[in-house]
Amino acid sequence: MNMKALLRQRKVQCGIIGVFLILIIIIFLAATQMNKVKIDFKLNDNVIEYGTDEACIDWKKRTVTNGSKITVKELDTKKVGLIDIVLTVCLDDTCQEFIEQAEIKDTKNPEIKLKKETVEFTEGDKFDPASNIESVKDPIDGDIRKSNDNNITKNGYIITSDVKTDKAGKYTVKIIAYDVNGNKAERSYKVTVKEKPKKPDTAINPPTRYNQGNAGENQSDNGKGNSASGGNTSQEKPHYRTDISNTYFSQINAWRKQNGLEPYPHTAEAQAEADRRAMELVKEYKHDASYEFSENIGHGGAGFDFFQAWKASPNHNGSMLERTMFTAMAVSVVEYNGHWYAVTSFRCKDYY
């Protein structure tokens, strides 16, 4: 065989081998492709509530897939709007990434809680519209703070009020709250301003000293003239009126309950302070409580209603409706020569 024929034979052989190798490769690739796992995935529900914990999202319920496991890369649900999320879907040992678009929406309004639906107070008393608000909160972000900007539309609340503290009538207080994403909530309550009781004939807290014989007080009718110290006379001795003081104690605690406050407890220590001070008022009418007590005092003719007078006075009423400063209370009334001398002693919290 000559050289040319040999070369042709070699070429034919190499061609046959090459075709055979190509067929083997094609068959291998086809077999591999047939055995490859195909993952189907489609996100049906792409709306996520603002602030949702990603770990609580059931992605399988939100998708159509043949995958057995779905995981999501870091997802910030505190950013409202459209976002891209990367989901890894696995089936058996095969995993594949899918990029989908989701929307974060804040659909929950702020929550405004009131202490009472209606508020009552007397003309001239102090009134803070915010005092009846228990809380203003966003379900996700928590407390919302009061704002002085009446044009605010995000992250704050404002109060509007037509209450006139010096005029009896019925009024409305409205609270408008916005969360950080602009969701709005409104709540209102009614306010009744009651007419102030008529001014008593005898003031409850004048700086009178009875050893000065003012205004005919403490006069003796037995012909002996004024008593220099304002103490006992032959006609009558100062004596306690527990029936009256018990009534005042009950009225004050009922007034506290009416205003959403816990009643003051009675203690022997507070009673001893009140009894001591009531007797002292007979001799010298002035504030002189022990350092661990605060007090409301008053004097007037027998039958005078000190409770109503204290309610009509902002400072005295404030003591009766104090929220945190006092821990106990007692009332004492002493009668002497046709007059009543009354003391409510409040035990200060800092001294327990």
mmCIF file of C-alpha atoms in Angstrom:
data_model
loop_
_atom_site.group_PDB
_atom_site.id
_atom_site.type_symbol
_atom_site.label_atom_id
_atom_site.label_comp_id
_atom_site.label_asym_id
_atom_site.label_seq_id
_atom_site.Cartn_x
_atom_site.Cartn_y
_atom_site.Cartn_z
ATOM 1 C CA MET A 1 0.000 0.000 0.000
ATOM 2 C CA ASN A 2 1.357 3.344 -1.015
ATOM 3 C CA MET A 3 1.682 6.328 1.291
ATOM 4 C CA LYS A 4 -1.364 8.221 -0.007
ATOM 5 C CA ALA A 5 -3.688 5.319 0.497
ATOM 6 C CA LEU A 6 -2.335 4.879 4.025
ATOM 7 C CA LEU A 7 -2.988 8.512 4.886
ATOM 8 C CA ARG A 8 -6.547 8.309 3.562
ATOM 9 C CA GLN A 9 -7.171 5.252 5.658
ATOM 10 C CA ARG A 10 -5.838 7.042 8.743
ATOM 11 C CA LYS A 11 -8.103 10.047 8.153
ATOM 12 C CA VAL A 12 -11.156 7.823 7.791
ATOM 13 C CA GLN A 13 -10.311 6.067 11.046
ATOM 14 C CA CYS A 14 -9.829 9.374 12.926
ATOM 15 C CA GLY A 15 -13.128 10.660 11.571
ATOM 16 C CA ILE A 16 -14.982 7.579 12.717
ATOM 17 C CA ILE A 17 -13.403 7.858 16.186
ATOM 18 C CA GLY A 18 -14.320 11.589 16.391
ATOM 19 C CA VAL A 19 -17.934 10.958 15.451
ATOM 20 C CA PHE A 20 -18.103 8.165 18.007
ATOM 21 C CA LEU A 21 -16.730 10.469 20.769
ATOM 22 C CA ILE A 22 -19.220 13.216 19.877
ATOM 23 C CA LEU A 23 -22.080 10.724 20.092
ATOM 24 C CA ILE A 24 -20.895 9.596 23.511
ATOM 25 C CA ILE A 25 -20.755 13.236 24.742
ATOM 26 C CA ILE A 26 -24.246 13.962 23.388
ATOM 27 C CA ILE A 27 -25.650 10.857 25.027
ATOM 28 C CA PHE A 28 -23.993 11.803 28.365
ATOM 29 C CA LEU A 29 -25.306 15.332 28.325
ATOM 30 C CA ALA A 30 -28.792 14.166 27.441
ATOM 31 C CA ALA A 31 -28.761 11.669 30.275
ATOM 32 C CA THR A 32 -27.513 14.318 32.705
ATOM 33 C CA GLN A 33 -30.207 16.744 31.624
ATOM 34 C CA MET A 34 -32.868 14.086 32.064
ATOM 35 C CA ASN A 35 -31.745 13.461 35.638
ATOM 36 C CA LYS A 36 -31.526 17.177 36.559
ATOM 37 C CA VAL A 37 -34.198 18.390 39.053
ATOM 38 C CA LYS A 38 -36.425 21.165 37.743
ATOM 39 C CA ILE A 39 -37.694 23.724 40.325
ATOM 40 C CA ASP A 40 -40.895 25.597 39.617
ATOM 41 C CA PHE A 41 -41.555 28.809 41.602
ATOM 42 C CA LYS A 42 -44.018 31.686 41.484
ATOM 43 C CA LEU A 43 -44.727 34.312 44.207
ATOM 44 C CA ASN A 44 -48.477 34.890 44.364
ATOM 45 C CA ASP A 45 -48.824 37.115 47.470
ATOM 46 C CA ASN A 46 -46.172 39.818 47.463
ATOM 47 C CA VAL A 47 -47.715 42.243 50.018
ATOM 48 C CA ILE A 48 -46.030 42.205 53.469
ATOM 49 C CA GLU A 49 -47.384 44.088 56.501
ATOM 50 C CA TYR A 50 -45.058 46.723 57.931
ATOM 51 C CA GLY A 51 -42.987 45.450 60.831
ATOM 52 C CA THR A 52 -43.761 41.765 60.278
ATOM 53 C CA ASP A 53 -41.153 39.391 61.676
ATOM 54 C CA GLU A 54 -39.616 37.676 58.627
ATOM 55 C CA ALA A 55 -39.333 34.449 60.584
ATOM 56 C CA CYS A 56 -43.127 34.397 60.887
ATOM 57 C CA ILE A 57 -43.810 34.609 57.152
ATOM 58 C CA ASP A 58 -44.979 31.317 55.621
ATOM 59 C CA TRP A 59 -43.479 31.629 52.146
ATOM 60 C CA LYS A 60 -44.872 28.310 50.941
ATOM 61 C CA LYS A 61 -48.409 29.625 51.416
ATOM 62 C CA ARG A 62 -47.519 32.728 49.437
ATOM 63 C CA THR A 63 -46.096 30.788 46.458
ATOM 64 C CA VAL A 64 -46.769 28.106 43.894
ATOM 65 C CA THR A 65 -43.741 25.807 43.895
ATOM 66 C CA ASN A 66 -42.598 22.222 43.895
ATOM 67 C CA GLY A 67 -39.756 23.164 46.246
ATOM 68 C CA SER A 68 -39.561 21.634 49.692
ATOM 69 C CA LYS A 69 -37.711 24.504 51.395
ATOM 70 C CA ILE A 70 -37.722 28.264 50.895
ATOM 71 C CA THR A 71 -35.354 30.698 52.585
ATOM 72 C CA VAL A 72 -35.037 34.470 52.179
ATOM 73 C CA LYS A 73 -31.981 36.651 52.487
ATOM 74 C CA GLU A 74 -32.119 39.516 55.001
ATOM 75 C CA LEU A 75 -35.455 41.306 54.693
ATOM 76 C CA ASP A 76 -36.208 44.723 56.269
ATOM 77 C CA THR A 77 -39.959 45.007 56.787
ATOM 78 C CA LYS A 78 -39.666 48.482 58.397
ATOM 79 C CA LYS A 79 -39.219 50.189 55.017
ATOM 80 C CA VAL A 80 -42.493 50.946 53.302
ATOM 81 C CA GLY A 81 -42.588 50.535 49.502
ATOM 82 C CA LEU A 82 -41.415 48.157 46.776
ATOM 83 C CA ILE A 83 -38.368 46.017 47.476
ATOM 84 C CA ASP A 84 -36.511 43.150 45.782
ATOM 85 C CA ILE A 85 -36.267 39.964 47.793
ATOM 86 C CA VAL A 86 -33.973 37.014 47.059
ATOM 87 C CA LEU A 87 -35.560 33.622 47.747
ATOM 88 C CA THR A 88 -33.617 30.373 47.706
ATOM 89 C CA VAL A 89 -35.797 27.390 46.796
ATOM 90 C CA CYS A 90 -34.553 23.871 47.320
ATOM 91 C CA LEU A 91 -35.855 20.536 46.062
ATOM 92 C CA ASP A 92 -33.956 17.496 47.294
ATOM 93 C CA ASP A 93 -30.295 18.466 46.914
ATOM 94 C CA THR A 94 -30.890 21.059 44.229
ATOM 95 C CA CYS A 95 -31.301 24.759 45.149
ATOM 96 C CA GLN A 96 -32.060 27.739 42.959
ATOM 97 C CA GLU A 97 -32.310 31.493 43.613
ATOM 98 C CA PHE A 98 -35.272 33.594 42.512
ATOM 99 C CA ILE A 99 -35.510 37.390 42.690
ATOM 100 C CA GLU A 100 -39.023 38.682 43.287
ATOM 101 C CA GLN A 101 -40.509 42.097 44.027
ATOM 102 C CA ALA A 102 -42.577 42.612 47.179
ATOM 103 C CA GLU A 103 -44.400 45.594 48.679
ATOM 104 C CA ILE A 104 -44.203 46.624 52.348
ATOM 105 C CA LYS A 105 -47.462 48.248 53.498
ATOM 106 C CA ASP A 106 -48.423 49.804 56.833
ATOM 107 C CA THR A 107 -52.179 49.303 57.226
ATOM 108 C CA LYS A 108 -52.485 49.585 61.016
ATOM 109 C CA ASN A 109 -53.609 52.887 62.538
ATOM 110 C CA PRO A 110 -52.328 54.285 65.848
ATOM 111 C CA GLU A 111 -54.230 53.348 69.011
ATOM 112 C CA ILE A 112 -55.510 56.045 71.399
ATOM 113 C CA LYS A 113 -56.653 54.946 74.860
ATOM 114 C CA LEU A 114 -58.515 57.268 77.249
ATOM 115 C CA LYS A 115 -58.850 57.001 81.012
ATOM 116 C CA LYS A 116 -62.491 58.103 80.913
ATOM 117 C CA GLU A 117 -65.016 58.924 78.213
ATOM 118 C CA THR A 118 -66.238 61.970 80.123
ATOM 119 C CA VAL A 119 -64.505 64.370 82.508
ATOM 120 C CA GLU A 120 -66.097 66.736 85.018
ATOM 121 C CA PHE A 121 -64.639 69.571 87.060
ATOM 122 C CA THR A 122 -65.733 72.873 88.596
ATOM 123 C CA GLU A 123 -65.316 76.360 87.217
ATOM 124 C CA GLY A 124 -61.920 77.777 88.066
ATOM 125 C CA ASP A 125 -60.229 74.405 88.532
ATOM 126 C CA LYS A 126 -57.099 73.629 86.562
ATOM 127 C CA PHE A 127 -57.573 71.317 83.603
ATOM 128 C CA ASP A 128 -55.001 69.638 81.364
ATOM 129 C CA PRO A 129 -56.598 67.991 78.292
ATOM 130 C CA ALA A 130 -53.709 65.503 78.155
ATOM 131 C CA SER A 131 -54.395 64.258 81.695
ATOM 132 C CA ASN A 132 -57.227 62.023 80.452
ATOM 133 C CA ILE A 133 -55.052 60.265 77.870
ATOM 134 C CA GLU A 134 -53.824 56.860 79.018
ATOM 135 C CA SER A 135 -51.642 56.141 75.968
ATOM 136 C CA VAL A 136 -51.088 56.903 72.292
ATOM 137 C CA LYS A 137 -49.242 54.049 70.572
ATOM 138 C CA ASP A 138 -48.444 52.519 67.218
ATOM 139 C CA PRO A 139 -48.939 48.724 67.152
ATOM 140 C CA ILE A 140 -45.415 48.269 65.772
ATOM 141 C CA ASP A 141 -43.347 51.308 66.800
ATOM 142 C CA GLY A 142 -44.778 51.865 70.285
ATOM 143 C CA ASP A 143 -45.367 55.198 72.015
ATOM 144 C CA ILE A 144 -46.228 58.262 69.957
ATOM 145 C CA ARG A 145 -45.252 61.596 71.486
ATOM 146 C CA LYS A 146 -47.344 64.734 71.772
ATOM 147 C CA SER A 147 -46.426 67.459 69.287
ATOM 148 C CA ASN A 148 -46.821 71.227 69.425
ATOM 149 C CA ASP A 149 -47.033 71.380 65.633
ATOM 150 C CA ASN A 150 -50.693 71.575 64.659
ATOM 151 C CA ASN A 151 -49.723 70.850 61.040
ATOM 152 C CA ILE A 152 -48.039 67.544 61.837
ATOM 153 C CA THR A 153 -48.957 64.600 59.585
ATOM 154 C CA LYS A 154 -46.448 61.978 60.771
ATOM 155 C CA ASN A 155 -45.045 60.597 64.017
ATOM 156 C CA GLY A 156 -46.883 62.561 66.690
ATOM 157 C CA TYR A 157 -50.245 63.536 68.116
ATOM 158 C CA ILE A 158 -51.988 66.831 68.765
ATOM 159 C CA ILE A 159 -54.847 67.854 71.052
ATOM 160 C CA THR A 160 -57.591 70.304 70.180
ATOM 161 C CA SER A 161 -59.858 71.599 72.928
ATOM 162 C CA ASP A 162 -62.606 74.200 73.241
ATOM 163 C CA VAL A 163 -62.752 73.888 77.034
ATOM 164 C CA LYS A 164 -63.193 77.141 78.973
ATOM 165 C CA THR A 165 -62.282 76.465 82.586
ATOM 166 C CA ASP A 166 -63.945 79.672 83.778
ATOM 167 C CA LYS A 167 -67.318 79.027 82.170
ATOM 168 C CA ALA A 168 -69.765 76.254 83.005
ATOM 169 C CA GLY A 169 -70.826 74.187 80.021
ATOM 170 C CA LYS A 170 -70.159 71.107 77.923
ATOM 171 C CA TYR A 171 -67.038 70.868 75.759
ATOM 172 C CA THR A 172 -65.090 68.454 73.591
ATOM 173 C CA VAL A 173 -61.428 67.437 73.532
ATOM 174 C CA LYS A 174 -60.119 65.719 70.397
ATOM 175 C CA ILE A 175 -56.867 63.773 69.985
ATOM 176 C CA ILE A 176 -55.448 63.237 66.478
ATOM 177 C CA ALA A 177 -52.503 60.842 66.135
ATOM 178 C CA TYR A 178 -50.216 59.957 63.220
ATOM 179 C CA ASP A 179 -47.695 57.126 63.013
ATOM 180 C CA VAL A 180 -44.321 57.341 61.225
ATOM 181 C CA ASN A 181 -45.946 56.338 57.957
ATOM 182 C CA GLY A 182 -48.805 58.840 58.147
ATOM 183 C CA ASN A 183 -51.615 56.523 59.278
ATOM 184 C CA LYS A 184 -54.147 58.559 61.254
ATOM 185 C CA ALA A 185 -56.382 57.911 64.255
ATOM 186 C CA GLU A 186 -58.830 60.183 66.076
ATOM 187 C CA ARG A 187 -60.464 59.977 69.496
ATOM 188 C CA SER A 188 -62.485 62.478 71.508
ATOM 189 C CA TYR A 189 -64.034 62.804 74.936
ATOM 190 C CA LYS A 190 -66.583 65.092 76.548
ATOM 191 C CA VAL A 191 -65.819 67.627 79.283
ATOM 192 C CA THR A 192 -68.402 69.101 81.625
ATOM 193 C CA VAL A 193 -67.475 72.264 83.525
ATOM 194 C CA LYS A 194 -69.799 72.596 86.488
ATOM 195 C CA GLU A 195 -70.858 75.892 87.970
ATOM 196 C CA LYS A 196 -68.714 76.952 90.877
ATOM 197 C CA PRO A 197 -70.474 76.797 94.265
ATOM 198 C CA LYS A 198 -71.376 80.138 95.765
ATOM 199 C CA LYS A 199 -68.638 81.669 97.842
ATOM 200 C CA PRO A 200 -69.117 80.698 101.489
ATOM 201 C CA ASP A 201 -69.897 83.357 104.051
ATOM 202 C CA THR A 202 -66.817 82.325 106.024
ATOM 203 C CA ALA A 203 -63.500 81.824 104.255
ATOM 204 C CA ILE A 204 -61.838 78.459 104.783
ATOM 205 C CA ASN A 205 -58.227 79.596 104.962
ATOM 206 C CA PRO A 206 -57.948 83.192 106.264
ATOM 207 C CA PRO A 207 -54.720 83.952 108.172
ATOM 208 C CA THR A 208 -56.664 84.625 111.396
ATOM 209 C CA ARG A 209 -54.990 84.383 114.778
ATOM 210 C CA TYR A 210 -57.505 84.010 117.563
ATOM 211 C CA ASN A 211 -55.245 85.460 120.235
ATOM 212 C CA GLN A 212 -55.798 88.777 118.458
ATOM 213 C CA GLY A 213 -59.588 88.707 118.937
ATOM 214 C CA ASN A 214 -60.387 89.282 115.209
ATOM 215 C CA ALA A 215 -63.904 89.843 113.875
ATOM 216 C CA GLY A 216 -65.589 88.939 117.146
ATOM 217 C CA GLU A 217 -64.338 85.333 116.884
ATOM 218 C CA ASN A 218 -63.994 83.373 120.085
ATOM 219 C CA GLN A 219 -66.060 85.815 122.129
ATOM 220 C CA SER A 220 -67.218 84.693 125.544
ATOM 221 C CA ASP A 221 -70.872 85.156 126.470
ATOM 222 C CA ASN A 222 -70.388 84.690 130.191
ATOM 223 C CA GLY A 223 -69.482 88.296 130.914
ATOM 224 C CA LYS A 224 -65.768 87.651 131.170
ATOM 225 C CA GLY A 225 -64.848 89.256 127.857
ATOM 226 C CA ASN A 226 -62.481 87.858 125.253
ATOM 227 C CA SER A 227 -60.371 84.838 125.927
ATOM 228 C CA ALA A 228 -56.765 85.922 125.336
ATOM 229 C CA SER A 229 -55.584 82.575 124.027
ATOM 230 C CA GLY A 230 -58.758 81.441 122.296
ATOM 231 C CA GLY A 231 -58.723 78.341 124.491
ATOM 232 C CA ASN A 232 -61.413 76.734 126.591
ATOM 233 C CA THR A 233 -64.235 78.757 128.126
ATOM 234 C CA SER A 234 -66.624 77.963 130.945
ATOM 235 C CA GLN A 235 -69.340 77.409 128.357
ATOM 236 C CA GLU A 236 -67.774 74.792 126.113
ATOM 237 C CA LYS A 237 -64.598 72.837 125.539
ATOM 238 C CA PRO A 238 -63.269 71.998 122.059
ATOM 239 C CA HIS A 239 -64.422 68.513 121.133
ATOM 240 C CA TYR A 240 -64.016 66.226 118.126
ATOM 241 C CA ARG A 241 -66.859 65.661 115.674
ATOM 242 C CA THR A 242 -65.956 62.207 114.341
ATOM 243 C CA ASP A 243 -69.338 61.932 112.658
ATOM 244 C CA ILE A 244 -68.484 64.912 110.452
ATOM 245 C CA SER A 245 -64.853 63.909 109.860
ATOM 246 C CA ASN A 246 -65.901 60.372 108.842
ATOM 247 C CA THR A 247 -68.311 61.867 106.324
ATOM 248 C CA TYR A 248 -65.572 64.040 104.823
ATOM 249 C CA PHE A 249 -63.205 61.065 104.624
ATOM 250 C CA SER A 250 -65.797 59.068 102.664
ATOM 251 C CA GLN A 251 -66.617 62.022 100.408
ATOM 252 C CA ILE A 252 -62.965 62.618 99.522
ATOM 253 C CA ASN A 253 -62.376 58.974 98.594
ATOM 254 C CA ALA A 254 -65.610 58.876 96.584
ATOM 255 C CA TRP A 255 -64.403 61.988 94.755
ATOM 256 C CA ARG A 256 -61.105 60.241 93.989
ATOM 257 C CA LYS A 257 -62.914 57.168 92.610
ATOM 258 C CA GLN A 258 -65.080 59.439 90.459
ATOM 259 C CA ASN A 259 -61.876 60.800 88.957
ATOM 260 C CA GLY A 260 -60.376 57.377 88.290
ATOM 261 C CA LEU A 261 -58.052 57.345 91.327
ATOM 262 C CA GLU A 262 -57.511 54.821 94.094
ATOM 263 C CA PRO A 263 -58.952 55.824 97.502
ATOM 264 C CA TYR A 264 -56.545 56.954 100.212
ATOM 265 C CA PRO A 265 -56.161 54.410 103.035
ATOM 266 C CA HIS A 266 -56.702 55.524 106.633
ATOM 267 C CA THR A 267 -53.861 55.124 109.137
ATOM 268 C CA ALA A 268 -53.674 55.759 112.873
ATOM 269 C CA GLU A 269 -50.599 57.903 112.320
ATOM 270 C CA ALA A 270 -52.425 60.169 109.866
ATOM 271 C CA GLN A 271 -55.395 60.379 112.253
ATOM 272 C CA ALA A 272 -53.161 61.427 115.147
ATOM 273 C CA GLU A 273 -51.698 64.192 112.979
ATOM 274 C CA ALA A 274 -55.147 65.394 111.881
ATOM 275 C CA ASP A 275 -56.507 65.389 115.458
ATOM 276 C CA ARG A 276 -53.479 67.298 116.735
ATOM 277 C CA ARG A 277 -53.736 69.937 114.033
ATOM 278 C CA ALA A 278 -57.513 70.391 114.400
ATOM 279 C CA MET A 279 -57.087 71.223 118.088
ATOM 280 C CA GLU A 280 -54.232 73.603 117.286
ATOM 281 C CA LEU A 281 -56.436 75.524 114.835
ATOM 282 C CA VAL A 282 -58.743 76.486 117.682
ATOM 283 C CA LYS A 283 -55.893 78.436 119.265
ATOM 284 C CA GLU A 284 -54.122 79.650 116.135
ATOM 285 C CA TYR A 285 -55.448 79.296 112.611
ATOM 286 C CA LYS A 286 -52.498 78.659 110.297
ATOM 287 C CA HIS A 287 -50.797 75.893 108.311
ATOM 288 C CA ASP A 288 -48.341 74.067 110.539
ATOM 289 C CA ALA A 289 -48.304 70.391 109.490
ATOM 290 C CA SER A 290 -45.529 68.043 110.584
ATOM 291 C CA TYR A 291 -42.741 67.758 108.027
ATOM 292 C CA GLU A 292 -43.966 64.351 106.782
ATOM 293 C CA PHE A 293 -47.528 65.583 106.151
ATOM 294 C CA SER A 294 -49.393 67.968 103.879
ATOM 295 C CA GLU A 295 -52.783 69.373 104.824
ATOM 296 C CA ASN A 296 -56.031 71.057 103.838
ATOM 297 C CA ILE A 297 -57.470 73.216 106.619
ATOM 298 C CA GLY A 298 -60.639 75.230 107.078
ATOM 299 C CA HIS A 299 -62.896 76.894 109.625
ATOM 300 C CA GLY A 300 -66.441 78.157 109.544
ATOM 301 C CA GLY A 301 -69.732 78.142 111.335
ATOM 302 C CA ALA A 302 -71.140 74.828 112.491
ATOM 303 C CA GLY A 303 -72.678 73.058 109.500
ATOM 304 C CA PHE A 304 -70.286 74.576 106.974
ATOM 305 C CA ASP A 305 -69.489 72.169 104.096
ATOM 306 C CA PHE A 306 -65.685 72.074 103.965
ATOM 307 C CA PHE A 307 -65.607 69.284 101.367
ATOM 308 C CA GLN A 308 -67.439 71.406 98.774
ATOM 309 C CA ALA A 309 -65.252 74.397 99.609
ATOM 310 C CA TRP A 310 -62.076 72.330 99.173
ATOM 311 C CA LYS A 311 -63.377 71.018 95.838
ATOM 312 C CA ALA A 312 -63.966 74.590 94.669
ATOM 313 C CA SER A 313 -60.375 75.572 95.481
ATOM 314 C CA PRO A 314 -57.811 74.398 92.846
ATOM 315 C CA ASN A 315 -54.999 73.895 95.378
ATOM 316 C CA HIS A 316 -57.127 72.028 97.918
ATOM 317 C CA ASN A 317 -58.810 69.977 95.201
ATOM 318 C CA GLY A 318 -55.368 69.129 93.809
ATOM 319 C CA SER A 319 -54.384 67.603 97.139
ATOM 320 C CA MET A 320 -57.547 65.494 97.261
ATOM 321 C CA LEU A 321 -56.910 64.269 93.687
ATOM 322 C CA GLU A 322 -53.125 63.863 93.974
ATOM 323 C CA ARG A 323 -51.916 60.759 92.084
ATOM 324 C CA THR A 324 -48.481 59.866 93.450
ATOM 325 C CA MET A 325 -47.385 62.177 96.267
ATOM 326 C CA PHE A 326 -49.460 60.839 99.191
ATOM 327 C CA THR A 327 -49.958 57.376 100.652
ATOM 328 C CA ALA A 328 -52.579 57.822 103.392
ATOM 329 C CA MET A 329 -55.155 60.289 104.696
ATOM 330 C CA ALA A 330 -57.183 61.175 107.780
ATOM 331 C CA VAL A 331 -59.729 63.899 108.597
ATOM 332 C CA SER A 332 -60.471 65.576 111.915
ATOM 333 C CA VAL A 333 -63.121 68.168 112.846
ATOM 334 C CA VAL A 334 -63.209 70.036 116.163
ATOM 335 C CA GLU A 335 -66.275 71.988 117.287
ATOM 336 C CA TYR A 336 -65.896 74.958 119.600
ATOM 337 C CA ASN A 337 -68.217 77.870 120.395
ATOM 338 C CA GLY A 338 -70.413 77.285 117.365
ATOM 339 C CA HIS A 339 -67.480 76.913 114.937
ATOM 340 C CA TRP A 340 -65.958 73.937 113.158
ATOM 341 C CA TYR A 341 -62.208 73.578 112.594
ATOM 342 C CA ALA A 342 -61.356 70.974 109.959
ATOM 343 C CA VAL A 343 -58.095 69.336 108.876
ATOM 344 C CA THR A 344 -57.337 66.733 106.219
ATOM 345 C CA SER A 345 -53.832 65.341 106.741
ATOM 346 C CA PHE A 346 -52.087 63.647 103.804
ATOM 347 C CA ARG A 347 -49.086 61.418 104.538
ATOM 348 C CA CYS A 348 -46.249 62.230 102.121
ATOM 349 C CA LYS A 349 -44.806 59.269 100.213
ATOM 350 C CA ASP A 350 -41.145 60.249 100.677
ATOM 351 C CA TYR A 351 -41.350 59.749 104.412
ATOM 352 C CA TYR A 352 -42.346 56.087 104.398
#
